[in-house]
């Protein structure tokens, strides 16, 4: 997909996510960090809403999507034809965990943010309706 075919909101979200992840590693996944990052990028309130309509939850979803994309690309690049289905699943899970291991501090901070008591009812949905899509794609690669 060329840069021109990516919607502006997705480009802004990726730029915001990149900057936010750097800041969140030290400052935590907070609204203040999110706002400061958007301000540093020169984003208006409208840009913030377009890039991340649900604030921190949108950043958590975007980060989860990035991890899914990494797993998917790794699965597609690998030769899974000689693996049993349970080996393929284990490979996918291991790939996801290795990705998170490289970002251990971010994962810990993201977990704190998602599970904070004051965020009850606002916790990220992690796109529940879309999350099975990775499993379906893994199954398709398996066949």
Tab-separated table of N, CA and C in Angstrom:
chain	number	residue	atom	x	y	z
A	1	UNK	N	0.851	-1.168	0.000
A	1	UNK	CA	0.000	0.000	0.000
A	1	UNK	C	0.896	1.230	0.000
A	2	UNK	N	0.653	2.127	-0.929
A	2	UNK	CA	1.471	3.324	-0.999
A	2	UNK	C	1.037	4.321	0.061
A	3	UNK	N	1.929	5.271	0.343
A	3	UNK	CA	1.641	6.281	1.371
A	3	UNK	C	0.410	7.104	0.996
A	4	UNK	N	0.177	7.275	-0.307
A	4	UNK	CA	-0.973	8.067	-0.733
A	4	UNK	C	-2.292	7.342	-0.490
A	5	UNK	N	-2.278	6.007	-0.494
A	5	UNK	CA	-3.522	5.263	-0.311
A	5	UNK	C	-3.863	5.054	1.166
A	6	UNK	N	-2.951	5.432	2.059
A	6	UNK	CA	-3.223	5.334	3.495
A	6	UNK	C	-3.969	6.588	3.911
A	7	UNK	N	-5.128	6.445	4.552
A	7	UNK	CA	-5.904	7.628	4.951
A	7	UNK	C	-5.094	8.527	5.893
A	8	UNK	N	-5.338	9.831	5.820
A	8	UNK	CA	-4.607	10.756	6.702
A	8	UNK	C	-4.745	10.398	8.179
A	9	UNK	N	-5.936	9.924	8.590
A	9	UNK	CA	-6.119	9.571	10.003
A	9	UNK	C	-5.185	8.431	10.400
A	10	UNK	N	-4.974	7.471	9.508
A	10	UNK	CA	-4.082	6.350	9.807
A	10	UNK	C	-2.629	6.816	9.859
A	11	UNK	N	-2.240	7.711	8.960
A	11	UNK	CA	-0.875	8.253	8.991
A	11	UNK	C	-0.648	9.032	10.276
A	12	UNK	N	-1.637	9.862	10.661
A	12	UNK	CA	-1.514	10.617	11.900
A	12	UNK	C	-1.445	9.679	13.098
A	13	UNK	N	-2.253	8.626	13.086
A	13	UNK	CA	-2.259	7.671	14.194
A	13	UNK	C	-0.904	6.993	14.320
A	14	UNK	N	-0.310	6.607	13.196
A	14	UNK	CA	1.013	5.963	13.229
A	14	UNK	C	2.075	6.927	13.759
A	15	UNK	N	2.051	8.165	13.289
A	15	UNK	CA	3.015	9.166	13.780
A	15	UNK	C	2.818	9.418	15.270
A	16	UNK	N	1.569	9.558	15.676
A	16	UNK	CA	1.258	9.782	17.083
A	16	UNK	C	1.675	8.571	17.913
A	17	UNK	N	1.396	7.376	17.419
A	17	UNK	CA	1.764	6.166	18.152
A	17	UNK	C	3.277	6.065	18.313
A	18	UNK	N	4.030	6.319	17.247
A	18	UNK	CA	5.494	6.258	17.337
A	18	UNK	C	6.018	7.200	18.417
A	19	UNK	N	5.537	8.439	18.385
A	19	UNK	CA	5.988	9.421	19.374
A	19	UNK	C	5.479	9.075	20.774
A	20	UNK	N	4.239	8.622	20.849
A	20	UNK	CA	3.653	8.287	22.141
A	20	UNK	C	4.387	7.123	22.801
A	21	UNK	N	4.759	6.103	22.021
A	21	UNK	CA	5.440	4.947	22.592
A	21	UNK	C	6.777	5.337	23.216
A	22	UNK	N	7.482	6.263	22.567
A	22	UNK	CA	8.755	6.737	23.133
A	22	UNK	C	8.525	7.428	24.469
A	23	UNK	N	7.503	8.265	24.527
A	23	UNK	CA	7.212	9.002	25.756
A	23	UNK	C	6.620	8.089	26.827
A	24	UNK	N	5.759	7.170	26.439
A	24	UNK	CA	5.070	6.303	27.396
A	24	UNK	C	6.022	5.354	28.110
A	25	UNK	N	7.126	5.021	27.457
A	25	UNK	CA	8.088	4.113	28.077
A	25	UNK	C	8.630	4.694	29.379
A	26	UNK	N	8.788	5.993	29.436
A	26	UNK	CA	9.318	6.628	30.651
A	26	UNK	C	8.238	7.332	31.465
A	27	UNK	N	7.237	7.888	30.779
A	27	UNK	CA	6.225	8.689	31.474
A	27	UNK	C	4.926	7.931	31.745
A	28	UNK	N	4.797	6.752	31.181
A	28	UNK	CA	3.598	5.952	31.393
A	28	UNK	C	2.512	6.246	30.365
A	29	UNK	N	1.544	5.339	30.302
A	29	UNK	CA	0.412	5.469	29.389
A	29	UNK	C	-0.651	6.311	30.080
A	30	UNK	N	-0.452	7.599	30.088
A	30	UNK	CA	-1.393	8.498	30.752
A	30	UNK	C	-1.969	9.481	29.749
A	31	UNK	N	-3.087	10.086	30.148
A	31	UNK	CA	-3.676	11.108	29.288
A	31	UNK	C	-2.714	12.284	29.143
A	32	UNK	N	-2.005	12.623	30.214
A	32	UNK	CA	-1.046	13.735	30.156
A	32	UNK	C	0.055	13.440	29.141
A	33	UNK	N	0.553	12.212	29.122
A	33	UNK	CA	1.581	11.828	28.146
A	33	UNK	C	1.019	11.885	26.736
A	34	UNK	N	-0.197	11.390	26.587
A	34	UNK	CA	-0.866	11.406	25.281
A	34	UNK	C	-1.020	12.842	24.778
A	35	UNK	N	-1.525	13.713	25.635
A	35	UNK	CA	-1.742	15.119	25.258
A	35	UNK	C	-0.419	15.816	24.957
A	36	UNK	N	0.593	15.586	25.801
A	36	UNK	CA	1.904	16.215	25.584
A	36	UNK	C	2.522	15.755	24.266
A	37	UNK	N	2.356	14.489	23.946
A	37	UNK	CA	2.887	13.957	22.687
A	37	UNK	C	2.188	14.600	21.490
A	38	UNK	N	0.865	14.681	21.564
A	38	UNK	CA	0.108	15.303	20.475
A	38	UNK	C	0.491	16.778	20.331
A	39	UNK	N	0.649	17.472	21.452
A	39	UNK	CA	1.063	18.876	21.413
A	39	UNK	C	2.447	19.025	20.793
A	40	UNK	N	3.372	18.132	21.159
A	40	UNK	CA	4.730	18.181	20.609
A	40	UNK	C	4.737	17.964	19.099
A	41	UNK	N	3.757	17.201	18.614
A	41	UNK	CA	3.645	16.968	17.172
A	41	UNK	C	2.878	18.082	16.461
A	42	UNK	N	2.373	19.040	17.256
A	42	UNK	CA	1.625	20.155	16.678
A	42	UNK	C	0.217	19.768	16.250
A	43	UNK	N	-0.351	18.764	16.882
A	43	UNK	CA	-1.687	18.308	16.518
A	43	UNK	C	-2.746	19.154	17.218
A	44	UNK	N	-3.780	19.483	16.484
A	44	UNK	CA	-4.915	20.197	17.066
A	44	UNK	C	-5.823	19.179	17.768
A	45	UNK	N	-6.828	19.680	18.484
A	45	UNK	CA	-7.799	18.787	19.119
A	45	UNK	C	-8.496	17.924	18.065
A	46	UNK	N	-8.805	18.532	16.927
A	46	UNK	CA	-9.448	17.792	15.838
A	46	UNK	C	-8.557	16.699	15.284
A	47	UNK	N	-7.255	17.006	15.132
A	47	UNK	CA	-6.307	15.991	14.671
A	47	UNK	C	-6.228	14.832	15.660
A	48	UNK	N	-6.210	15.181	16.961
A	48	UNK	CA	-6.158	14.139	17.991
A	48	UNK	C	-7.383	13.235	17.906
A	49	UNK	N	-8.542	13.840	17.712
A	49	UNK	CA	-9.768	13.049	17.616
A	49	UNK	C	-9.795	12.182	16.359
A	50	UNK	N	-9.241	12.718	15.289
A	50	UNK	CA	-9.187	11.955	14.045
A	50	UNK	C	-8.210	10.786	14.165
A	51	UNK	N	-7.059	11.037	14.760
A	51	UNK	CA	-6.026	10.006	14.877
A	51	UNK	C	-6.352	8.982	15.964
A	52	UNK	N	-6.906	9.457	17.060
A	52	UNK	CA	-7.173	8.575	18.203
A	52	UNK	C	-8.485	8.978	18.859
A	53	UNK	N	-9.608	8.591	18.261
A	53	UNK	CA	-10.912	9.036	18.756
A	53	UNK	C	-11.210	8.645	20.201
A	54	UNK	N	-10.580	7.574	20.674
A	54	UNK	CA	-10.807	7.130	22.050
A	54	UNK	C	-9.594	7.348	22.942
A	55	UNK	N	-8.744	8.300	22.552
A	55	UNK	CA	-7.592	8.642	23.377
A	55	UNK	C	-6.663	7.470	23.628
A	56	UNK	N	-6.385	7.200	24.901
A	56	UNK	CA	-5.463	6.129	25.269
A	56	UNK	C	-5.927	4.772	24.757
A	57	UNK	N	-7.221	4.533	24.783
A	57	UNK	CA	-7.733	3.258	24.269
A	57	UNK	C	-7.382	3.088	22.794
A	58	UNK	N	-7.432	4.168	22.037
A	58	UNK	CA	-7.048	4.106	20.622
A	58	UNK	C	-5.565	3.793	20.469
A	59	UNK	N	-4.742	4.345	21.363
A	59	UNK	CA	-3.304	4.061	21.315
A	59	UNK	C	-3.041	2.599	21.671
A	60	UNK	N	-3.738	2.080	22.660
A	60	UNK	CA	-3.575	0.675	23.018
A	60	UNK	C	-4.025	-0.232	21.877
A	61	UNK	N	-5.142	0.115	21.244
A	61	UNK	CA	-5.619	-0.660	20.093
A	61	UNK	C	-4.614	-0.608	18.948
A	62	UNK	N	-4.071	0.577	18.674
A	62	UNK	CA	-3.105	0.733	17.584
A	62	UNK	C	-1.843	-0.074	17.865
A	63	UNK	N	-1.414	-0.081	19.120
A	63	UNK	CA	-0.227	-0.850	19.490
A	63	UNK	C	-0.504	-2.343	19.349
A	64	UNK	N	-1.690	-2.794	19.765
A	64	UNK	CA	-2.074	-4.198	19.607
A	64	UNK	C	-2.143	-4.566	18.123
A	65	UNK	N	-2.663	-3.654	17.296
A	65	UNK	CA	-2.716	-3.895	15.850
A	65	UNK	C	-1.310	-4.035	15.272
A	66	UNK	N	-0.381	-3.218	15.776
A	66	UNK	CA	1.003	-3.288	15.306
A	66	UNK	C	1.610	-4.649	15.672
A	67	UNK	N	1.317	-5.136	16.859
A	67	UNK	CA	1.810	-6.455	17.273
A	67	UNK	C	1.200	-7.541	16.392
A	68	UNK	N	-0.101	-7.435	16.108
A	68	UNK	CA	-0.763	-8.394	15.217
A	68	UNK	C	-0.115	-8.397	13.838
A	69	UNK	N	0.172	-7.210	13.338
A	69	UNK	CA	0.788	-7.086	12.011
A	69	UNK	C	2.161	-7.768	12.008
A	70	UNK	N	2.916	-7.565	13.084
A	70	UNK	CA	4.230	-8.212	13.189
A	70	UNK	C	4.085	-9.732	13.163
A	71	UNK	N	3.142	-10.254	13.936
A	71	UNK	CA	2.920	-11.705	13.974
A	71	UNK	C	2.504	-12.201	12.595
A	72	UNK	N	1.570	-11.511	11.977
A	72	UNK	CA	1.073	-11.910	10.661
A	72	UNK	C	2.205	-11.931	9.634
A	73	UNK	N	3.036	-10.896	9.616
A	73	UNK	CA	4.139	-10.834	8.657
A	73	UNK	C	5.156	-11.949	8.914
A	74	UNK	N	5.406	-12.229	10.182
A	74	UNK	CA	6.334	-13.305	10.530
A	74	UNK	C	5.782	-14.654	10.096
A	75	UNK	N	4.499	-14.874	10.312
A	75	UNK	CA	3.872	-16.137	9.892
A	75	UNK	C	3.910	-16.294	8.383
A	76	UNK	N	3.625	-15.214	7.682
A	76	UNK	CA	3.619	-15.294	6.215
A	76	UNK	C	5.013	-15.552	5.665
A	77	UNK	N	6.042	-15.019	6.338
A	77	UNK	CA	7.414	-15.172	5.860
A	77	UNK	C	7.977	-16.562	6.177
A	78	UNK	N	7.415	-17.210	7.184
A	78	UNK	CA	7.934	-18.515	7.603
A	78	UNK	C	7.371	-19.653	6.787
A	79	UNK	N	8.051	-20.789	6.855
A	79	UNK	CA	7.564	-22.004	6.198
A	79	UNK	C	6.834	-22.831	7.242
A	80	UNK	N	5.525	-22.772	7.205
A	80	UNK	CA	4.704	-23.465	8.188
A	80	UNK	C	4.190	-24.806	7.677
A	81	UNK	N	4.513	-25.135	6.445
A	81	UNK	CA	3.925	-26.321	5.812
A	81	UNK	C	4.283	-27.620	6.519
A	82	UNK	N	5.437	-27.685	7.147
A	82	UNK	CA	5.853	-28.924	7.817
A	82	UNK	C	5.464	-28.949	9.291
A	83	UNK	N	4.797	-27.898	9.763
A	83	UNK	CA	4.414	-27.833	11.175
A	83	UNK	C	3.001	-28.368	11.367
A	84	UNK	N	2.804	-29.014	12.499
A	84	UNK	CA	1.451	-29.403	12.889
A	84	UNK	C	0.729	-28.136	13.326
A	85	UNK	N	-0.590	-28.200	13.383
A	85	UNK	CA	-1.377	-27.017	13.721
A	85	UNK	C	-0.994	-26.468	15.092
A	86	UNK	N	-0.769	-27.339	16.069
A	86	UNK	CA	-0.398	-26.848	17.406
A	86	UNK	C	0.978	-26.188	17.388
A	87	UNK	N	1.867	-26.648	16.512
A	87	UNK	CA	3.180	-26.024	16.378
A	87	UNK	C	3.057	-24.641	15.740
A	88	UNK	N	2.137	-24.519	14.782
A	88	UNK	CA	1.897	-23.221	14.151
A	88	UNK	C	1.343	-22.226	15.157
A	89	UNK	N	0.405	-22.691	15.966
A	89	UNK	CA	-0.185	-21.819	16.986
A	89	UNK	C	0.886	-21.415	17.996
A	90	UNK	N	1.680	-22.385	18.430
A	90	UNK	CA	2.753	-22.088	19.382
A	90	UNK	C	3.746	-21.104	18.775
A	91	UNK	N	4.043	-21.255	17.501
A	91	UNK	CA	4.950	-20.335	16.810
A	91	UNK	C	4.373	-18.915	16.797
A	92	UNK	N	3.073	-18.807	16.513
A	92	UNK	CA	2.422	-17.495	16.511
A	92	UNK	C	2.418	-16.854	17.884
A	93	UNK	N	2.113	-17.638	18.908
A	93	UNK	CA	2.103	-17.116	20.279
A	93	UNK	C	3.509	-16.709	20.688
A	94	UNK	N	4.484	-17.547	20.376
A	94	UNK	CA	5.884	-17.239	20.704
A	94	UNK	C	6.330	-15.951	19.999
A	95	UNK	N	5.928	-15.787	18.750
A	95	UNK	CA	6.279	-14.581	18.000
A	95	UNK	C	5.708	-13.343	18.667
A	96	UNK	N	4.452	-13.435	19.110
A	96	UNK	CA	3.811	-12.303	19.798
A	96	UNK	C	4.538	-11.984	21.105
A	97	UNK	N	4.868	-13.012	21.870
A	97	UNK	CA	5.561	-12.810	23.146
A	97	UNK	C	6.972	-12.239	22.937
A	98	UNK	N	7.645	-12.691	21.901
A	98	UNK	CA	8.973	-12.143	21.595
A	98	UNK	C	8.877	-10.671	21.204
A	99	UNK	N	7.840	-10.328	20.475
A	99	UNK	CA	7.620	-8.922	20.106
A	99	UNK	C	7.421	-8.080	21.363
A	100	UNK	N	6.598	-8.583	22.279
A	100	UNK	CA	6.346	-7.848	23.523
A	100	UNK	C	7.578	-7.824	24.422
A	101	UNK	N	8.377	-8.866	24.374
A	101	UNK	CA	9.598	-8.911	25.189
A	101	UNK	C	10.540	-7.772	24.811
A	102	UNK	N	10.573	-7.445	23.537
A	102	UNK	CA	11.421	-6.337	23.083
A	102	UNK	C	10.921	-4.994	23.603
A	103	UNK	N	9.668	-4.972	24.019
A	103	UNK	CA	9.045	-3.733	24.501
A	103	UNK	C	8.457	-3.955	25.895
A	104	UNK	N	9.220	-4.627	26.736
A	104	UNK	CA	8.734	-5.048	28.043
A	104	UNK	C	8.218	-3.877	28.880
A	105	UNK	N	8.956	-2.768	28.908
A	105	UNK	CA	8.525	-1.612	29.697
A	105	UNK	C	7.210	-1.044	29.178
A	106	UNK	N	7.082	-0.987	27.858
A	106	UNK	CA	5.829	-0.496	27.273
A	106	UNK	C	4.668	-1.425	27.613
A	107	UNK	N	4.906	-2.715	27.538
A	107	UNK	CA	3.846	-3.676	27.841
A	107	UNK	C	3.398	-3.533	29.297
A	108	UNK	N	4.345	-3.362	30.187
A	108	UNK	CA	4.001	-3.203	31.601
A	108	UNK	C	3.184	-1.926	31.808
A	109	UNK	N	3.641	-0.819	31.229
A	109	UNK	CA	2.928	0.457	31.371
A	109	UNK	C	1.541	0.386	30.729
A	110	UNK	N	1.447	-0.289	29.588
A	110	UNK	CA	0.150	-0.436	28.923
A	110	UNK	C	-0.803	-1.238	29.797
A	111	UNK	N	-0.292	-2.273	30.423
A	111	UNK	CA	-1.116	-3.079	31.319
A	111	UNK	C	-1.602	-2.277	32.507
A	112	UNK	N	-0.726	-1.464	33.086
A	112	UNK	CA	-1.133	-0.606	34.199
A	112	UNK	C	-2.250	0.334	33.765
A	113	UNK	N	-2.096	0.908	32.595
A	113	UNK	CA	-3.089	1.857	32.107
A	113	UNK	C	-4.428	1.178	31.835
A	114	UNK	N	-4.375	0.044	31.161
A	114	UNK	CA	-5.615	-0.640	30.787
A	114	UNK	C	-6.375	-1.154	32.000
A	115	UNK	N	-5.661	-1.504	33.051
A	115	UNK	CA	-6.299	-2.118	34.212
A	115	UNK	C	-6.473	-1.167	35.394
A	116	UNK	N	-6.148	0.098	35.209
A	116	UNK	CA	-6.281	1.059	36.303
A	116	UNK	C	-7.742	1.153	36.741
A	117	UNK	N	-7.987	1.172	38.056
A	117	UNK	CA	-9.365	1.195	38.561
A	117	UNK	C	-10.183	2.378	38.046
A	118	UNK	N	-9.544	3.524	37.884
A	118	UNK	CA	-10.283	4.701	37.422
A	118	UNK	C	-10.645	4.622	35.951
A	119	UNK	N	-10.150	3.598	35.269
A	119	UNK	CA	-10.507	3.420	33.856
A	119	UNK	C	-11.566	2.330	33.695
A	120	UNK	N	-12.132	1.885	34.784
A	120	UNK	CA	-13.168	0.848	34.708
A	120	UNK	C	-14.275	1.319	33.767
A	121	UNK	N	-14.647	0.484	32.866
A	121	UNK	CA	-15.663	0.843	31.882
A	121	UNK	C	-15.090	1.559	30.677
A	122	UNK	N	-13.831	2.006	30.774
A	122	UNK	CA	-13.190	2.706	29.661
A	122	UNK	C	-12.017	1.910	29.112
A	123	UNK	N	-11.812	0.736	29.659
A	123	UNK	CA	-10.672	-0.065	29.230
A	123	UNK	C	-10.764	-0.300	27.728
A	124	UNK	N	-9.617	-0.428	27.087
A	124	UNK	CA	-9.633	-0.612	25.632
A	124	UNK	C	-10.358	-1.880	25.255
A	125	UNK	N	-11.071	-1.806	24.155
A	125	UNK	CA	-11.775	-2.986	23.683
A	125	UNK	C	-10.854	-3.919	22.939
A	126	UNK	N	-9.672	-3.439	22.590
A	126	UNK	CA	-8.761	-4.200	21.759
A	126	UNK	C	-9.520	-4.786	20.585
A	127	UNK	N	-10.484	-3.993	20.127
A	127	UNK	CA	-11.268	-4.346	18.948
A	127	UNK	C	-11.721	-5.795	19.018
A	128	UNK	N	-12.449	-6.122	20.048
A	128	UNK	CA	-12.896	-7.497	20.260
A	128	UNK	C	-13.492	-8.111	18.996
A	129	UNK	N	-14.219	-7.302	18.258
A	129	UNK	CA	-14.860	-7.845	17.064
A	129	UNK	C	-13.844	-8.177	15.977
A	130	UNK	N	-12.656	-7.559	16.036
A	130	UNK	CA	-11.654	-7.802	14.999
A	130	UNK	C	-10.551	-8.747	15.450
A	131	UNK	N	-10.424	-8.946	16.746
A	131	UNK	CA	-9.320	-9.737	17.264
A	131	UNK	C	-9.277	-11.152	16.689
A	132	UNK	N	-10.402	-11.827	16.460
A	132	UNK	CA	-10.321	-13.176	15.896
A	132	UNK	C	-9.730	-13.200	14.487
A	133	UNK	N	-9.673	-12.062	13.818
A	133	UNK	CA	-9.181	-12.059	12.448
A	133	UNK	C	-7.762	-12.596	12.354
A	134	UNK	N	-6.912	-12.346	13.370
A	134	UNK	CA	-5.560	-12.881	13.336
A	134	UNK	C	-5.606	-14.408	13.390
A	135	UNK	N	-6.473	-14.943	14.229
A	135	UNK	CA	-6.606	-16.403	14.319
A	135	UNK	C	-7.080	-16.974	12.987
A	136	UNK	N	-8.030	-16.291	12.332
A	136	UNK	CA	-8.505	-16.762	11.033
A	136	UNK	C	-7.393	-16.708	9.990
A	137	UNK	N	-6.589	-15.643	10.038
A	137	UNK	CA	-5.487	-15.541	9.085
A	137	UNK	C	-4.454	-16.634	9.354
A	138	UNK	N	-4.195	-16.925	10.658
A	138	UNK	CA	-3.252	-17.996	10.977
A	138	UNK	C	-3.775	-19.329	10.429
A	139	UNK	N	-5.089	-19.563	10.573
A	139	UNK	CA	-5.670	-20.806	10.076
A	139	UNK	C	-5.548	-20.888	8.561
A	140	UNK	N	-5.732	-19.761	7.882
A	140	UNK	CA	-5.615	-19.750	6.419
A	140	UNK	C	-4.190	-20.075	5.989
A	141	UNK	N	-3.214	-19.538	6.719
A	141	UNK	CA	-1.816	-19.833	6.399
A	141	UNK	C	-1.534	-21.304	6.639
A	142	UNK	N	-2.213	-21.876	7.631
A	142	UNK	CA	-1.980	-23.272	8.004
A	142	UNK	C	-2.437	-24.236	6.918
A	143	UNK	N	-3.371	-23.820	6.079
A	143	UNK	CA	-3.913	-24.744	5.082
A	143	UNK	C	-3.182	-24.716	3.786
